mmCIF file of C-alpha atoms in Angstrom:
data_model
loop_
_atom_site.group_PDB
_atom_site.id
_atom_site.type_symbol
_atom_site.label_atom_id
_atom_site.label_comp_id
_atom_site.label_asym_id
_atom_site.label_seq_id
_atom_site.Cartn_x
_atom_site.Cartn_y
_atom_site.Cartn_z
ATOM 1 C CA MET A 1 0.000 0.000 0.000
ATOM 2 C CA ALA A 2 1.315 3.440 -0.913
ATOM 3 C CA LYS A 3 2.171 5.667 2.024
ATOM 4 C CA SER A 4 0.348 8.976 2.357
ATOM 5 C CA GLU A 5 3.479 11.087 2.901
ATOM 6 C CA LYS A 6 2.817 14.819 3.196
ATOM 7 C CA LYS A 7 4.534 17.930 1.876
ATOM 8 C CA LEU A 8 4.078 21.652 2.486
ATOM 9 C CA VAL A 9 3.136 23.658 -0.590
ATOM 10 C CA LYS A 10 2.371 27.341 -1.137
ATOM 11 C CA SER A 11 -0.289 28.572 -3.525
ATOM 12 C CA HIS A 12 -1.804 32.002 -4.078
ATOM 13 C CA SER A 13 -4.386 31.071 -1.422
ATOM 14 C CA GLY A 14 -1.927 30.112 1.344
ATOM 15 C CA TYR A 15 0.116 27.228 2.712
ATOM 16 C CA ARG A 16 -1.275 23.701 2.413
ATOM 17 C CA MET A 17 -0.155 20.310 3.751
ATOM 18 C CA VAL A 18 -0.936 17.851 0.963
ATOM 19 C CA CYS A 19 -0.098 14.262 0.032
ATOM 20 C CA VAL A 20 3.019 13.771 -2.081
ATOM 21 C CA ASP A 21 1.050 11.272 -4.173
ATOM 22 C CA GLU A 22 -2.441 12.578 -4.991
ATOM 23 C CA LYS A 23 -3.639 8.987 -5.520
ATOM 24 C CA VAL A 24 -3.483 8.343 -1.768
ATOM 25 C CA SER A 25 -5.192 11.569 -0.703
ATOM 26 C CA SER A 26 -8.145 11.443 1.651
ATOM 27 C CA PRO A 27 -11.472 11.234 -0.230
ATOM 28 C CA PHE A 28 -12.699 14.092 1.953
ATOM 29 C CA THR A 29 -10.255 16.588 0.443
ATOM 30 C CA LEU A 30 -11.057 19.073 -2.315
ATOM 31 C CA SER A 31 -8.811 20.622 -4.943
ATOM 32 C CA GLU A 32 -8.235 24.367 -4.916
ATOM 33 C CA PRO A 33 -10.551 26.210 -7.308
ATOM 34 C CA GLN A 34 -9.289 28.294 -10.178
ATOM 35 C CA TRP A 35 -9.584 31.968 -9.288
ATOM 36 C CA THR A 36 -11.820 34.229 -11.336
ATOM 37 C CA SER A 37 -9.518 36.451 -13.380
ATOM 38 C CA ASP A 38 -9.302 40.069 -12.230
ATOM 39 C CA ASN A 39 -9.961 41.125 -15.827
ATOM 40 C CA GLU A 40 -13.302 39.312 -15.746
ATOM 41 C CA CYS A 41 -14.411 40.802 -12.471
ATOM 42 C CA ALA A 42 -15.412 44.468 -12.430
ATOM 43 C CA TYR A 43 -18.062 44.044 -9.729
ATOM 44 C CA CYS A 44 -18.511 42.057 -6.512
ATOM 45 C CA GLN A 45 -19.929 38.656 -7.476
ATOM 46 C CA ASN A 46 -22.410 38.685 -4.609
ATOM 47 C CA MET A 47 -25.654 39.359 -6.514
ATOM 48 C CA ASP A 48 -27.046 41.267 -3.525
ATOM 49 C CA CYS A 49 -24.048 43.597 -3.501
ATOM 50 C CA GLN A 50 -22.394 44.053 -6.922
ATOM 51 C CA LEU A 51 -20.143 46.818 -5.647
ATOM 52 C CA LYS A 52 -17.966 48.227 -8.422
ATOM 53 C CA PHE A 53 -14.252 47.710 -7.890
ATOM 54 C CA ASP A 54 -11.841 50.646 -8.137
ATOM 55 C CA PHE A 55 -8.636 51.870 -6.518
ATOM 56 C CA PHE A 56 -10.328 52.074 -3.101
ATOM 57 C CA GLN A 57 -12.632 49.055 -3.394
ATOM 58 C CA ARG A 58 -10.277 46.102 -3.871
ATOM 59 C CA LYS A 59 -11.055 42.587 -5.070
ATOM 60 C CA HIS A 60 -10.850 39.611 -2.692
ATOM 61 C CA HIS A 61 -11.046 35.966 -3.774
ATOM 62 C CA CYS A 62 -12.877 33.311 -1.776
ATOM 63 C CA ARG A 63 -10.460 30.411 -1.253
ATOM 64 C CA ARG A 64 -13.217 27.830 -1.501
ATOM 65 C CA CYS A 65 -15.090 28.888 -4.660
ATOM 66 C CA GLY A 66 -12.468 31.153 -6.273
ATOM 67 C CA HIS A 67 -14.965 33.902 -7.079
ATOM 68 C CA CYS A 68 -14.283 37.597 -6.611
ATOM 69 C CA PHE A 69 -15.923 39.727 -3.902
ATOM 70 C CA CYS A 70 -15.567 42.994 -2.040
ATOM 71 C CA LYS A 71 -14.036 42.968 1.436
ATOM 72 C CA LYS A 72 -17.421 43.053 3.162
ATOM 73 C CA CYS A 73 -18.750 40.043 1.228
ATOM 74 C CA CYS A 74 -15.530 38.041 1.600
ATOM 75 C CA GLY A 75 -14.383 38.899 5.104
ATOM 76 C CA TYR A 76 -14.838 35.521 6.815
ATOM 77 C CA LEU A 77 -11.666 33.785 8.007
ATOM 78 C CA ILE A 78 -12.209 30.121 8.837
ATOM 79 C CA ALA A 79 -10.255 26.852 8.745
ATOM 80 C CA LEU A 80 -10.682 24.869 5.519
ATOM 81 C CA PRO A 81 -9.410 21.324 6.229
ATOM 82 C CA ARG A 82 -11.019 19.945 3.067
ATOM 83 C CA MET A 83 -8.388 21.857 1.085
ATOM 84 C CA CYS A 84 -5.633 21.127 3.619
ATOM 85 C CA PHE A 85 -4.854 24.755 4.481
ATOM 86 C CA ILE A 86 -2.587 25.273 7.482
ATOM 87 C CA ASP A 87 -4.208 28.538 8.591
ATOM 88 C CA PRO A 88 -7.761 29.940 8.378
ATOM 89 C CA VAL A 89 -8.469 31.381 4.927
ATOM 90 C CA ARG A 90 -10.821 33.940 3.404
ATOM 91 C CA HIS A 91 -14.388 32.854 2.571
ATOM 92 C CA CYS A 92 -17.392 34.501 0.985
ATOM 93 C CA SER A 93 -20.616 34.390 3.006
ATOM 94 C CA GLY A 94 -22.078 31.412 1.103
ATOM 95 C CA CYS A 95 -18.944 29.279 1.329
ATOM 96 C CA HIS A 96 -18.484 30.253 4.959
ATOM 97 C CA ARG A 97 -21.756 28.538 5.889
ATOM 98 C CA ILE A 98 -20.818 25.380 3.971
ATOM 99 C CA THR A 99 -17.348 25.157 5.519
ATOM 100 C CA GLN A 100 -18.707 25.758 9.016
ATOM 101 C CA SER A 101 -21.047 22.796 8.589
ATOM 102 C CA GLU A 102 -18.286 20.563 7.214
ATOM 103 C CA ASN A 103 -15.867 21.507 9.980
ATOM 104 C CA GLU A 104 -18.230 19.939 12.497
ATOM 105 C CA PHE A 105 -17.665 16.686 10.622
ATOM 106 C CA PHE A 106 -13.875 17.064 10.818
ATOM 107 C CA ASP A 107 -13.923 18.105 14.480
ATOM 108 C CA LYS A 108 -16.363 15.466 15.706
ATOM 109 C CA HIS A 109 -17.588 12.795 13.306
ATOM 110 C CA LEU A 110 -14.258 11.958 11.680
ATOM 111 C CA LYS A 111 -12.863 11.091 15.116
ATOM 112 C CA THR A 112 -15.857 8.822 15.700
ATOM 113 C CA LEU A 113 -15.212 6.986 12.423
ATOM 114 C CA THR A 114 -11.508 6.401 13.127
ATOM 115 C CA ALA A 115 -12.288 5.228 16.694
ATOM 116 C CA GLY A 116 -14.653 2.620 15.245
ATOM 117 C CA GLY A 117 -17.738 0.810 16.476
ATOM 118 C CA GLN A 118 -18.635 -2.720 17.491
ATOM 119 C CA PHE A 119 -21.101 -4.526 15.205
ATOM 120 C CA CYS A 120 -22.651 -7.878 14.353
ATOM 121 C CA LEU A 121 -22.952 -9.155 10.802
ATOM 122 C CA HIS A 122 -26.474 -8.939 9.400
ATOM 123 C CA THR A 123 -27.452 -11.891 7.177
ATOM 124 C CA GLU A 124 -30.617 -13.212 5.559
ATOM 125 C CA ASP A 125 -31.913 -16.795 5.471
ATOM 126 C CA ASN A 126 -33.582 -18.587 2.558
ATOM 127 C CA ASN A 127 -36.980 -17.206 3.537
ATOM 128 C CA SER A 128 -35.591 -13.640 3.492
ATOM 129 C CA ASN A 129 -36.082 -13.307 7.223
ATOM 130 C CA SER A 130 -33.351 -11.179 8.747
ATOM 131 C CA THR A 131 -31.041 -12.847 11.221
ATOM 132 C CA ILE A 132 -28.038 -11.544 13.108
ATOM 133 C CA ASP A 133 -24.749 -13.361 13.515
ATOM 134 C CA THR A 134 -23.811 -13.212 17.198
ATOM 135 C CA LYS A 135 -20.108 -12.872 16.406
ATOM 136 C CA SER A 136 -18.908 -9.368 17.149
ATOM 137 C CA PHE A 137 -16.348 -7.369 15.167
ATOM 138 C CA LYS A 138 -15.035 -3.830 14.992
ATOM 139 C CA CYS A 139 -15.569 -1.553 11.991
ATOM 140 C CA LEU A 140 -13.465 1.598 11.672
ATOM 141 C CA LEU A 141 -12.064 4.154 9.259
ATOM 142 C CA SER A 142 -8.354 3.806 8.481
ATOM 143 C CA PRO A 143 -5.988 6.541 9.791
ATOM 144 C CA ASP A 144 -5.512 7.912 6.256
ATOM 145 C CA HIS A 145 -9.331 8.059 5.838
ATOM 146 C CA ARG A 146 -9.243 5.992 2.630
ATOM 147 C CA PHE A 147 -10.667 2.656 3.787
ATOM 148 C CA ILE A 148 -13.249 1.071 6.034
ATOM 149 C CA GLN A 149 -11.475 -1.812 7.730
ATOM 150 C CA PHE A 150 -12.535 -4.624 10.027
ATOM 151 C CA GLU A 151 -11.085 -6.241 13.127
ATOM 152 C CA GLY A 152 -12.263 -9.373 14.951
ATOM 153 C CA ASN A 153 -14.671 -12.179 13.995
ATOM 154 C CA ILE A 154 -15.381 -11.350 10.373
ATOM 155 C CA GLU A 155 -13.275 -13.702 8.278
ATOM 156 C CA GLY A 156 -12.815 -12.979 4.594
ATOM 157 C CA GLN A 157 -14.224 -9.441 4.672
ATOM 158 C CA GLU A 158 -11.990 -7.151 2.628
ATOM 159 C CA LYS A 159 -11.407 -3.567 3.582
ATOM 160 C CA ILE A 160 -13.601 -1.161 1.636
ATOM 161 C CA PRO A 161 -12.122 1.832 -0.224
ATOM 162 C CA LEU A 162 -14.311 4.865 0.421
ATOM 163 C CA ASN A 163 -14.086 5.854 -3.237
ATOM 164 C CA LYS A 164 -15.708 2.502 -4.166
ATOM 165 C CA ILE A 165 -18.777 3.000 -1.978
ATOM 166 C CA GLN A 166 -21.922 3.495 -4.052
ATOM 167 C CA ALA A 167 -24.567 3.845 -1.350
ATOM 168 C CA VAL A 168 -25.010 3.902 2.424
ATOM 169 C CA GLN A 169 -28.390 3.003 3.907
ATOM 170 C CA ILE A 170 -29.612 3.133 7.481
ATOM 171 C CA ALA A 171 -31.041 -0.281 8.294
ATOM 172 C CA ALA A 172 -32.960 0.667 11.440
ATOM 173 C CA VAL A 173 -33.681 3.749 13.523
ATOM 174 C CA LYS A 174 -33.818 4.279 17.269
ATOM 175 C CA MET A 175 -34.730 7.453 19.169
ATOM 176 C CA ASP A 176 -32.340 8.598 21.903
ATOM 177 C CA GLN A 177 -33.225 10.419 25.139
ATOM 178 C CA GLN A 178 -32.956 13.818 23.406
ATOM 179 C CA GLY A 179 -35.421 12.797 20.723
ATOM 180 C CA ASN A 180 -32.794 12.371 18.007
ATOM 181 C CA HIS A 181 -33.181 9.528 15.525
ATOM 182 C CA ILE A 182 -30.071 7.338 15.473
ATOM 183 C CA GLY A 183 -29.381 4.473 13.113
ATOM 184 C CA LYS A 184 -28.720 1.113 14.757
ATOM 185 C CA GLY A 185 -27.974 -0.729 11.553
ATOM 186 C CA ILE A 186 -26.210 0.110 8.313
ATOM 187 C CA ALA A 187 -25.859 -1.339 4.811
ATOM 188 C CA ILE A 188 -22.837 -0.358 2.702
ATOM 189 C CA HIS A 189 -22.978 -0.998 -1.041
ATOM 190 C CA TYR A 190 -19.622 -0.963 -2.822
ATOM 191 C CA PHE A 191 -17.583 -2.351 -5.709
ATOM 192 C CA ASN A 192 -15.188 -5.067 -4.530
ATOM 193 C CA ALA A 193 -11.664 -5.809 -5.783
ATOM 194 C CA VAL A 194 -12.941 -7.604 -8.908
ATOM 195 C CA GLY A 195 -15.553 -4.965 -9.726
ATOM 196 C CA ASN A 196 -18.660 -6.705 -8.417
ATOM 197 C CA ASN A 197 -21.332 -4.652 -6.662
ATOM 198 C CA VAL A 198 -21.711 -6.160 -3.180
ATOM 199 C CA CYS A 199 -23.277 -5.153 0.106
ATOM 200 C CA ILE A 200 -22.349 -5.659 3.747
ATOM 201 C CA LYS A 201 -25.086 -5.243 6.356
ATOM 202 C CA MET A 202 -24.178 -4.609 9.979
ATOM 203 C CA SER A 203 -26.245 -4.234 13.145
ATOM 204 C CA VAL A 204 -25.318 -2.477 16.371
ATOM 205 C CA GLU A 205 -24.893 -4.712 19.399
ATOM 206 C CA GLU A 206 -27.778 -3.832 21.708
ATOM 207 C CA GLY A 207 -27.418 -3.619 25.455
ATOM 208 C CA THR A 208 -23.619 -3.348 25.614
ATOM 209 C CA ASN A 209 -21.225 -0.606 26.669
ATOM 210 C CA ASN A 210 -20.384 -0.113 22.982
ATOM 211 C CA THR A 211 -23.950 0.489 21.751
ATOM 212 C CA LYS A 212 -23.845 4.300 21.845
ATOM 213 C CA GLN A 213 -20.451 4.438 20.137
ATOM 214 C CA ALA A 214 -21.616 2.127 17.338
ATOM 215 C CA MET A 215 -24.782 4.161 16.770
ATOM 216 C CA SER A 216 -22.676 7.315 16.571
ATOM 217 C CA TRP A 217 -20.450 5.539 14.032
ATOM 218 C CA VAL A 218 -23.497 4.775 11.845
ATOM 219 C CA ALA A 219 -24.576 8.436 11.932
ATOM 220 C CA ALA A 220 -21.040 9.633 11.164
ATOM 221 C CA MET A 221 -20.706 7.203 8.244
ATOM 222 C CA GLN A 222 -23.909 8.555 6.753
ATOM 223 C CA LYS A 223 -22.500 12.107 6.933
ATOM 224 C CA ALA A 224 -19.195 10.947 5.431
ATOM 225 C CA PHE A 225 -20.854 9.346 2.429
ATOM 226 C CA LYS A 226 -23.053 12.425 1.873
ATOM 227 C CA MET A 227 -19.922 14.585 1.731
ATOM 228 C CA ILE A 228 -18.154 12.237 -0.699
ATOM 229 C CA HIS A 229 -21.275 11.872 -2.869
ATOM 230 C CA GLU A 230 -21.635 15.658 -3.153
ATOM 231 C CA SER A 231 -17.963 15.966 -4.118
ATOM 232 C CA ARG A 232 -18.465 13.392 -6.896
ATOM 233 C CA ALA A 233 -21.489 15.288 -8.202
ATOM 234 C CA ASN A 234 -19.575 18.571 -8.235
ATOM 235 C CA SER A 235 -16.646 16.949 -10.047
ATOM 236 C CA GLN A 236 -18.974 15.563 -12.707
ATOM 237 C CA ASP A 237 -20.607 18.983 -13.179
ATOM 238 C CA GLN A 238 -17.218 20.656 -13.570
ATOM 239 C CA GLY A 239 -16.049 17.911 -15.936
#
């Protein structure tokens, strides 16, 4: 397996810590956008503003979308881990809201995924009645965030590359004491090493000390796939 060695690079947006080999980059990362050319930008690109630029009203580029804004419309400084920036960078108001939401994932849910959760394998009998294998195993995100891997009593299960996942479905829902709906089962559809579309179904172990952690893992995995799916859609639109 290729190592995800890092290097420090400087772009017009700031310093970034990126993988030496882009092929082993985290699937949660985004490429820097191409900046709107100054020659193409005479006015602030916020449609509710459209301030005309001149010697006193300078242009500022949002580091996330690359568009051009006035200082007022692009005055938000916030960390942007999806683009691997070392320091907080300038955002427009729209991108600021998106990055704020994503940073909750990096600060909280990503740690949950790498810590892992304890599950049982979900299988189906010949009559299509769901049954649960009592053998317990651990499911977790790899340290480089590229794979879902398994530890314990789950022989023959390959690790799953996140970029091969096609769908994530919540198998069951439970309401916690705060009234939040939490998944207690999950189905992950993905392409295996030979290109076949397969599915692994897992259920949270009920009534154990690990139940809450596993349910949190299910919720975090759903958020992770949503982020990756949206990135794929954006890449296809740009392509």
